[in-house]
């Protein structure tokens, strides 16, 4: 895939995340205003804002995985030399690949059970919510596969190894939440 | 035996650099195999159901509020206000940091965000004034961990949801311990800063103080709106987070005018990304938590701790030691999520007030943010202040010891937490 | 053939709820019938997730059993919405007769298509209204009241028709919202009102009995099918033994709960029959509005069963 395509997909995902966050906030805020100001409310906001939240979390997880953004413990890995780090990186990506495989498979075998259930108020088929597992599993799986392939064929760059070990260069702080 | 499988899997996978969320997912896979109930749908269903919880929505909203406060100039004005008040006292910039930390804590729920804001604004000033930079960085880190103890708090929300304990009760319970944490820092800062040969900022005249207060008014009103709105029943704690974000947005855009529409892309995106990192981790932890519950590991642990179950203080002491130990290697959210289902049954059995436990438990977890080798707040401060990690660790040590001493005091004299809590309720 | 089994069962309620009595009775029955080789591994207070999530786990065969209200399951089987219709059953006897009779069996059969075996109907009970504004003595008293209801279309519609501002809210937020006055009112069975300590934050309790919520004792069909016919029979029989104990406990505790919340200071009132009639009329259209979603045949079958019961007895 060309860099251009990666950038376009990233940009699209970023806009989706922003839209979901803004949409959640708007629904919850509007509900407060309607209840306090007009003694009425949106019956769908409790449910829909939760679904937006699920999509935000599981779509964002792919984007942040692509940016090495997930919280990790690099203390031990940082002590290793390049080859040690590459071995850890290979095992790590293999484990992540297993996780996304299990997630994809689980979403698949649960597909009909979720598809045959509807949301209590908005009536949406729940596969639209739980089906986000396909996207997350595929997205993370593809990235992990590419990383694994690059390690095995010796194409991994110094920067990638450094990012894996949590080294981002002088003064650069990864904004990783947690607390 | 199950617990050993769990611990070995989680620590080995994390040690080789697997991000915590995936280490937890993998742990789930291994535990399912071990328990003989392997079914991939447990993993996918539990993760997505975990995020599908309305009360967790406060997390993205408070993160958004924090981003908007930093970008919209609210955080900076809070620091300016504190400087005008105590900047002229010897070691005063340290006191500024502590006061600013408390005010920020009453607005934000995130230790990492607070210490980043404090450190980025104050450390350059302290460096210029001749303060010992690693010590200053240590103070910012220790000030930052007050954020999750004083409400609002993402840590309390996560614990409240995991333990099924009233989030409002936890919020109220955190007020006094949070202020005590700040006072502890003041005492220790005064002791360690006595020998600092630093330039003192000129005393700000009364008119200047009033001006700084006036400029910060809009920012200082925010906690009143958030907490007042909850108490008056205008909105729920979850909704309060949205109101806080909206308020910071409006003040930043139209009153301080430091926030531009084009900045919103980065602000929203950042809040969204941090949300997904945190929530993906929460979701993954819920898979292992479900399996731990189902495998009756809490039962195994309670057999181990059973001899002390009728001695609540000793039980609390052992639990705090356990959390501090685990906290050296794991950060706040994962520790809360992993330990809560294990510990809660014991707490209930021992007749300990779950809100009191939640407050102590979260405090102990916050201290873990300051302990090497893994401490997110240490990493943030070291990055922002450009001080090597090792030096920040040395700088934070006196403050860390002070906070640990306070924690043990609260375990030995629970009334310090419970009496004001009764009064606030 | 009876094998050694550990059966995981989960609930959204605390162990002290009458469901606890039912589960105990079931375990006692298992002990007797299987010589102590079956163990119920029970999880309370949604420790394994909420009832809807647990039900989905049953459908995929990752958990054996759940005791759940019918209301959250309408997204799986729309016919269950029939039990959310307002003022359906007049009293306990009617509810028991319909649920344990042909109609109940017809609903249980529908659950099998979703991979769920309904072993028995237990009860959550009749729901009543609490609020912090005024005693509800007539229909007009409900006007503009902010009432929390479950995330459920029929409840939302019922309470809108009564003139209230009905809003769905997660149960975990209800206590605080009532305490601070974000909402004025909520509706639940007496036992829930008592155990959730709503008496601390609500002043008035009105006996509306506007809905009767059954519990279903569901078993995973995927797992059920691997049991021998003898074991399947043990499951059904013991769930029924549990039923007797659970319903009796529920009805006794319901009265005790009502007394307790009054002692705690709640002002209790019943409605005049004429006012009750006006309230029923106000929500009568709900039956028609939701007939198509529930299934017209289901609503008609219920009406027929009720008519027969009422004329016959
Ligand atoms: Na806070
Ligand atoms: Na630590």
JSON list of C-alpha atoms and ligand atoms in Angstrom, two decimals, chain B residues 326-331 367-376, ligand 2:
[
{"chain": "B", "resi": 326, "resn": "UNK", "atom": "CA", "xyz": [1.66, -4.44, 41.95]},
{"chain": "B", "resi": 327, "resn": "UNK", "atom": "CA", "xyz": [1.71, -0.69, 41.26]},
{"chain": "B", "resi": 328, "resn": "UNK", "atom": "CA", "xyz": [5.46, -0.70, 40.70]},
{"chain": "B", "resi": 329, "resn": "UNK", "atom": "CA", "xyz": [4.91, -2.75, 37.55]},
{"chain": "B", "resi": 330, "resn": "UNK", "atom": "CA", "xyz": [1.36, -1.89, 36.47]},
{"chain": "B", "resi": 331, "resn": "UNK", "atom": "CA", "xyz": [-0.39, 1.40, 36.00]},
{"chain": "B", "resi": 367, "resn": "UNK", "atom": "CA", "xyz": [1.03, 6.28, 44.21]},
{"chain": "B", "resi": 368, "resn": "UNK", "atom": "CA", "xyz": [1.87, 3.50, 41.79]},
{"chain": "B", "resi": 369, "resn": "UNK", "atom": "CA", "xyz": [1.99, 6.15, 39.07]},
{"chain": "B", "resi": 370, "resn": "UNK", "atom": "CA", "xyz": [5.09, 7.51, 40.82]},
{"chain": "B", "resi": 371, "resn": "UNK", "atom": "CA", "xyz": [6.95, 4.27, 41.45]},
{"chain": "B", "resi": 372, "resn": "UNK", "atom": "CA", "xyz": [9.53, 2.91, 39.01]},
{"chain": "B", "resi": 373, "resn": "UNK", "atom": "CA", "xyz": [9.96, 0.95, 36.88]},
{"chain": "B", "resi": 374, "resn": "UNK", "atom": "CA", "xyz": [6.52, 1.66, 35.42]},
{"chain": "B", "resi": 375, "resn": "UNK", "atom": "CA", "xyz": [5.01, 5.03, 36.22]},
{"chain": "B", "resi": 376, "resn": "UNK", "atom": "CA", "xyz": [3.09, 6.92, 33.57]},
{"chain": "D", "resi": 2, "resn": "LIG", "atom": "NA1", "xyz": [4.57, 2.27, 39.22]}
]
